Amino acid sequence: MSRIAYVNGRYRPRAVAAVSIDDRGYQFADGVYEVIEVRGAALVDEDAHFTRLRRSLAELRIAPPMEEAALRLVLREVIRRNRVVDGMAYMQVSRGVARRDHVFPAAGTRPALVVTAQAVDPMKGAIKAAAGIRVITMPDQRWKRPDIKSTSLLPNVLAKEEARARGAGEAWLLTADGNVSEGAASNAWIVDGERRVITHPADGSSILDGITRGTLARLIAEMGLMLEERAFSRDEAYRASEAFVTGATSLVLPVVAIDDRPVGDGRPGPVATALRAGFHGAAHHTPIG
Ligand code: PDD
């Protein structure tokens, strides 16, 4: 079965789907994106992802590529055409196609839209979670608006590659004052000796306000655990009982080592494991139809 992508109004075989070399997403990374989990032929936390997409577009003054109701239909059609039951859907909107010039193109330039979907076997994530991942820490070299889910991901790419080269699954990014902001492609969490769950506040500018993070905050309250949204330092992370990361594709992934120091007893912790187990029960599922 050939995989299908939606590109600017057309469903095309993915192998030949293409955007213009003058797409501002290609020229300037002048665009935004969303990654949504597909689980049991339903979208996970669809509304929250669309709310964030609207916000990212508005912050960058990119017009919506189409009515949101139509975009939700396109998203479903791409998922259906690719027969994705479990996996992920991806939407990217750029400022459109225009001759290369840093300033915004003429008013009325249509934003460009790409939608793809791919199957991912949930067992793969389960196996990864059972083992836990190692993380490294690195300076946060991103621009000062990581709250916008922009396709400008060069510092994230470099951090993730450094992690991979050092045998780790994620890089935790350190602010100038030595605090962990978030991961290169996930939010960062620790659990202290009193079972308090701690993560950097989503203060509207310093981290991406993860959708998984928001759902998990609700679950933490439901489970009667204490959530502290505050900055934590690398040293505090080294001393934590547990650590984990969250994201639409990783869900809740236990961290078993930070910079080669074991977290707790060096195995996935009970809080992270329970939060992973409870995650889909706390999330909203809307059928693909
Ligand atoms: N990344 N922080 C960063 C920097 C991220 O890139 C992501 C997600 C998150 C978690 O957000 P959410 O829970 O909404 O997925 C936090 C996606 C999955 C990606 O870039 O592939």
Coordinates of C-alpha atoms and ligand atoms in Angstrom, one line a residue:
M1 CA 0.0 0.0 0.0
S2 CA 1.5 3.4 -0.9
R3 CA 1.4 5.9 1.8
I4 CA -0.5 9.1 1.2
A5 CA 0.2 12.7 2.1
Y6 CA -2.0 15.7 1.9
V7 CA -0.1 18.6 0.3
N8 CA -1.7 21.9 -0.5
G9 CA -5.1 20.6 -1.6
R10 CA -4.1 17.2 -3.0
Y11 CA -3.7 13.7 -1.6
R12 CA -0.5 12.4 -3.2
P13 CA 1.5 9.2 -2.9
R14 CA 4.0 10.1 -0.2
A15 CA 7.0 9.1 -2.3
V16 CA 6.3 11.8 -4.9
A17 CA 4.6 14.4 -2.6
A18 CA 6.6 17.6 -2.7
V19 CA 6.5 21.3 -1.7
S20 CA 8.0 24.2 -3.7
I21 CA 11.6 25.2 -3.2
D22 CA 10.2 28.6 -2.4
D23 CA 8.1 27.3 0.5
R24 CA 9.0 29.5 3.4
G25 CA 9.0 26.4 5.6
Y26 CA 11.9 25.2 3.5
Q27 CA 13.6 28.5 3.1
F28 CA 13.3 29.9 6.6
A29 CA 11.7 27.2 8.8
D30 CA 8.9 29.8 8.8
G31 CA 6.1 27.5 10.0
V32 CA 4.5 25.5 12.8
Y33 CA 3.5 21.9 13.3
E34 CA 1.6 19.5 15.5
V35 CA 2.1 15.8 16.2
I36 CA -1.0 14.0 17.5
E37 CA -1.1 10.4 18.7
V38 CA -3.6 8.1 17.0
R39 CA -4.7 5.3 19.3
G40 CA -7.3 2.7 18.6
A41 CA -8.5 4.6 15.5
A42 CA -9.1 7.7 17.6
L43 CA -7.2 11.0 17.9
V44 CA -5.7 11.6 21.4
D45 CA -6.4 15.1 22.8
E46 CA -7.4 16.4 19.4
D47 CA -9.0 19.7 20.7
A48 CA -6.0 20.6 22.8
H49 CA -3.6 20.1 19.8
F50 CA -5.9 22.3 17.6
T51 CA -5.9 25.0 20.3
R52 CA -2.2 25.0 20.4
L53 CA -1.9 25.0 16.6
R54 CA -4.2 28.1 16.6
R55 CA -2.0 29.8 19.2
S56 CA 1.3 29.0 17.4
L57 CA -0.1 30.4 14.1
A58 CA -1.4 33.5 15.8
E59 CA 1.9 34.1 17.6
L60 CA 3.7 34.0 14.3
R61 CA 1.0 35.8 12.4
I62 CA 0.5 33.0 10.0
A63 CA -3.1 32.7 8.7
P64 CA -5.0 29.4 9.3
P65 CA -4.5 27.3 6.1
M66 CA -8.3 26.5 6.0
E67 CA -11.3 26.4 8.3
E68 CA -10.5 24.3 11.3
A69 CA -13.5 22.0 10.7
A70 CA -12.1 21.3 7.2
L71 CA -8.6 20.7 8.6
R72 CA -10.0 18.1 11.0
L73 CA -11.6 16.3 8.1
V74 CA -8.3 16.4 6.1
L75 CA -6.5 15.0 9.1
R76 CA -9.0 12.1 9.4
E77 CA -8.9 11.4 5.7
V78 CA -5.1 11.1 5.7
I79 CA -5.2 8.8 8.7
R80 CA -7.9 6.7 7.0
R81 CA -6.1 6.6 3.6
N82 CA -2.9 5.4 5.4
R83 CA -5.0 2.9 7.4
V84 CA -3.4 4.1 10.7
V85 CA -5.1 2.6 13.7
D86 CA -2.2 3.2 16.2
G87 CA 0.5 5.7 15.3
M88 CA 0.8 9.4 14.8
A89 CA -0.5 12.2 12.6
Y90 CA 1.5 15.2 11.6
M91 CA 0.3 18.6 10.4
Q92 CA 2.6 21.4 9.2
V93 CA 1.6 24.9 8.2
S94 CA 4.2 27.3 6.7
R95 CA 3.7 30.9 5.7
G96 CA 3.4 29.8 2.1
V97 CA 5.3 30.1 -1.1
A98 CA 7.0 33.3 -2.2
R99 CA 10.2 34.5 -3.7
R100 CA 12.9 34.4 -1.0
D101 CA 12.8 37.5 1.1
H102 CA 12.9 37.6 4.8
V103 CA 10.0 40.0 5.2
F104 CA 6.5 38.5 5.1
P105 CA 5.1 37.8 1.7
A106 CA 2.3 39.9 0.2
A107 CA -0.9 39.8 2.1
G108 CA -3.1 37.0 0.7
T109 CA -0.2 34.6 0.2
R110 CA -1.8 31.2 1.0
P111 CA -0.2 29.3 3.9
A112 CA 1.1 25.9 2.8
L113 CA -0.3 22.8 4.5
V114 CA 1.1 19.3 4.7
V115 CA -0.6 16.5 6.6
T116 CA 0.9 13.0 7.0
A117 CA 0.2 9.9 9.2
Q118 CA 2.1 6.8 10.0
A119 CA 1.5 3.6 11.9
V120 CA 3.6 3.0 15.0
D121 CA 3.3 -0.3 16.9
P122 CA 2.4 0.6 20.5
M123 CA 4.5 -2.4 21.6
K124 CA 7.6 -0.6 20.6
G125 CA 6.9 2.2 23.1
A126 CA 5.9 -0.3 25.8
I127 CA 9.2 -2.1 25.4
K128 CA 11.1 1.2 25.5
A129 CA 9.2 2.3 28.6
A130 CA 9.9 -1.0 30.4
A131 CA 13.6 -0.5 30.0
G132 CA 13.5 3.3 30.5
I133 CA 15.8 5.7 28.7
R134 CA 19.0 7.6 29.5
V135 CA 19.2 11.3 29.1
I136 CA 22.1 13.7 28.9
T137 CA 22.0 17.4 29.8
M138 CA 23.1 20.2 27.5
P139 CA 22.8 24.0 27.3
D140 CA 19.5 25.2 26.0
Q141 CA 20.5 27.0 22.8
R142 CA 17.0 27.6 21.5
W143 CA 15.4 31.0 20.8
K144 CA 13.4 32.6 23.5
R145 CA 10.0 31.4 22.3
P146 CA 10.1 27.6 22.5
D147 CA 6.4 27.9 23.6
I148 CA 5.6 28.2 19.9
K149 CA 5.6 24.9 18.2
S150 CA 7.7 26.1 15.3
T151 CA 9.5 23.9 12.7
S152 CA 12.7 25.8 13.5
L153 CA 14.1 22.9 15.4
L154 CA 17.9 23.1 14.7
P155 CA 19.0 23.3 18.4
N156 CA 16.6 20.4 19.2
V157 CA 18.0 18.4 16.3
L158 CA 21.6 19.0 17.5
A159 CA 20.7 18.1 21.1
K160 CA 18.9 15.0 20.1
E161 CA 21.8 13.9 17.9
E162 CA 24.3 14.5 20.7
A163 CA 22.1 12.3 22.9
R164 CA 22.0 9.6 20.4
A165 CA 25.8 9.7 19.9
R166 CA 26.2 9.3 23.6
G167 CA 23.9 6.4 23.9
A168 CA 21.0 8.4 25.4
G169 CA 17.4 8.7 24.2
E170 CA 16.8 12.3 25.0
A171 CA 18.7 15.5 25.9
W172 CA 17.5 17.7 28.8
L173 CA 18.1 21.4 28.1
L174 CA 19.7 23.6 30.8
T175 CA 18.9 27.3 31.1
A176 CA 21.7 29.7 32.0
D177 CA 20.9 29.4 35.7
G178 CA 21.4 25.6 35.6
N179 CA 17.7 24.6 35.5
V180 CA 16.2 21.9 33.3
S181 CA 13.7 23.6 30.9
E182 CA 12.5 20.5 29.0
G183 CA 13.8 17.9 26.6
A184 CA 14.7 18.4 23.0
A185 CA 11.4 16.8 21.9
S186 CA 9.6 16.2 25.2
N187 CA 8.7 17.7 28.6
A188 CA 11.0 16.8 31.5
W189 CA 9.8 15.7 34.9
I190 CA 11.2 14.4 38.2
V191 CA 9.7 12.8 41.3
D192 CA 11.3 13.6 44.7
G193 CA 11.6 11.4 47.8
E194 CA 8.1 12.6 49.0
R195 CA 6.5 11.5 45.7
R196 CA 6.1 15.1 44.7
V197 CA 6.0 15.3 40.9
I198 CA 7.9 18.3 39.6
T199 CA 8.0 19.9 36.1
H200 CA 9.0 23.3 34.7
P201 CA 6.0 25.7 34.6
A202 CA 4.5 26.4 31.2
D203 CA 4.8 30.1 31.7
G204 CA 4.0 31.0 28.1
S205 CA 7.5 31.5 26.9
S206 CA 10.2 29.2 28.3
I207 CA 8.9 25.7 27.4
L208 CA 6.5 24.1 25.0
D209 CA 3.2 23.6 26.9
G210 CA 3.0 19.9 26.1
I211 CA -0.5 18.4 25.5
T212 CA 0.6 15.2 27.1
R213 CA 1.9 17.4 30.0
G214 CA -1.6 18.9 30.4
T215 CA -3.3 15.6 30.5
L216 CA -0.8 14.2 32.9
A217 CA -1.3 17.2 35.3
R218 CA -5.0 16.1 35.5
L219 CA -4.1 12.5 36.0
I220 CA -1.6 13.4 38.8
A221 CA -4.4 15.2 40.6
E222 CA -6.8 12.3 40.1
M223 CA -4.2 9.9 41.5
G224 CA -3.9 12.1 44.6
L225 CA -0.3 13.0 43.9
M226 CA 1.2 16.4 44.4
L227 CA 2.3 18.4 41.4
E228 CA 4.8 21.2 41.7
E229 CA 5.2 23.3 38.6
R230 CA 8.5 25.0 39.2
A231 CA 12.0 25.1 37.8
F232 CA 14.3 22.3 39.1
S233 CA 18.1 22.2 38.7
R234 CA 20.3 19.5 37.2
D235 CA 21.6 18.7 40.7
E236 CA 18.0 18.3 42.0
A237 CA 17.4 15.9 39.0
Y238 CA 20.5 13.9 39.9
R239 CA 19.1 13.4 43.4
A240 CA 15.5 12.6 42.3
S241 CA 13.8 9.3 43.1
E242 CA 12.4 9.1 39.6
A243 CA 12.4 11.0 36.3
F244 CA 10.5 10.7 33.1
V245 CA 9.7 12.6 29.9
T246 CA 6.3 13.1 28.1
G247 CA 5.3 13.8 24.6
A248 CA 2.6 12.8 22.1
T249 CA 4.8 10.0 20.7
S250 CA 6.7 9.0 23.8
L251 CA 3.6 9.3 26.1
V252 CA 5.2 8.8 29.5
L253 CA 8.8 7.4 29.3
P254 CA 10.7 6.7 32.4
V255 CA 14.3 8.0 32.7
V256 CA 16.7 5.6 34.3
A257 CA 20.0 7.7 34.1
I258 CA 20.9 11.4 33.8
D259 CA 24.4 12.1 32.5
D260 CA 25.3 8.4 33.4
R261 CA 24.1 8.8 37.0
P262 CA 21.4 6.3 37.8
V263 CA 18.1 7.8 38.8
G264 CA 16.8 6.1 42.0
D265 CA 17.7 2.5 41.7
G266 CA 18.3 2.8 38.0
R267 CA 15.0 1.2 36.9
P268 CA 11.7 2.8 35.8
G269 CA 10.0 4.1 38.9
P270 CA 6.6 3.3 40.3
V271 CA 5.1 6.8 39.8
A272 CA 6.2 7.1 36.2
T273 CA 5.0 3.6 35.5
A274 CA 1.6 4.2 37.1
L275 CA 1.3 7.5 35.2
R276 CA 2.1 5.8 31.9
A277 CA -0.5 3.1 32.6
G278 CA -3.1 5.7 33.4
F279 CA -2.4 8.1 30.6
H280 CA -4.9 6.9 28.0
G281 CA -7.6 6.7 30.6
A282 CA -7.1 10.4 31.3
A283 CA -6.8 11.6 27.7
H284 CA -9.7 12.5 25.4
H285 CA -10.2 10.2 22.4
T286 CA -12.1 11.4 19.3
P287 CA -12.8 8.7 16.7
I288 CA -11.4 8.9 13.2
G289 CA -14.8 7.7 11.9
Ligands
PDD1 N1 7.5 17.0 20.4 N2 8.7 19.9 24.3 C1 9.2 19.8 23.1 C2 10.4 20.7 22.7 C3 8.6 19.0 22.1 O1 9.1 19.0 20.8 C4 7.5 18.2 22.4 C5 6.8 17.3 21.5 C6 7.0 18.3 23.8 C7 5.8 17.5 24.2 O2 4.6 18.1 23.7 P1 3.4 17.2 23.4 O3 3.1 16.5 24.7 O4 2.3 18.2 23.0 O5 3.7 16.2 22.3 C8 7.7 19.2 24.7 C9 6.9 16.3 19.2 C10 6.2 15.0 19.6 C11 7.8 16.2 18.1 O6 8.5 17.2 17.8 O7 7.9 15.2 17.4

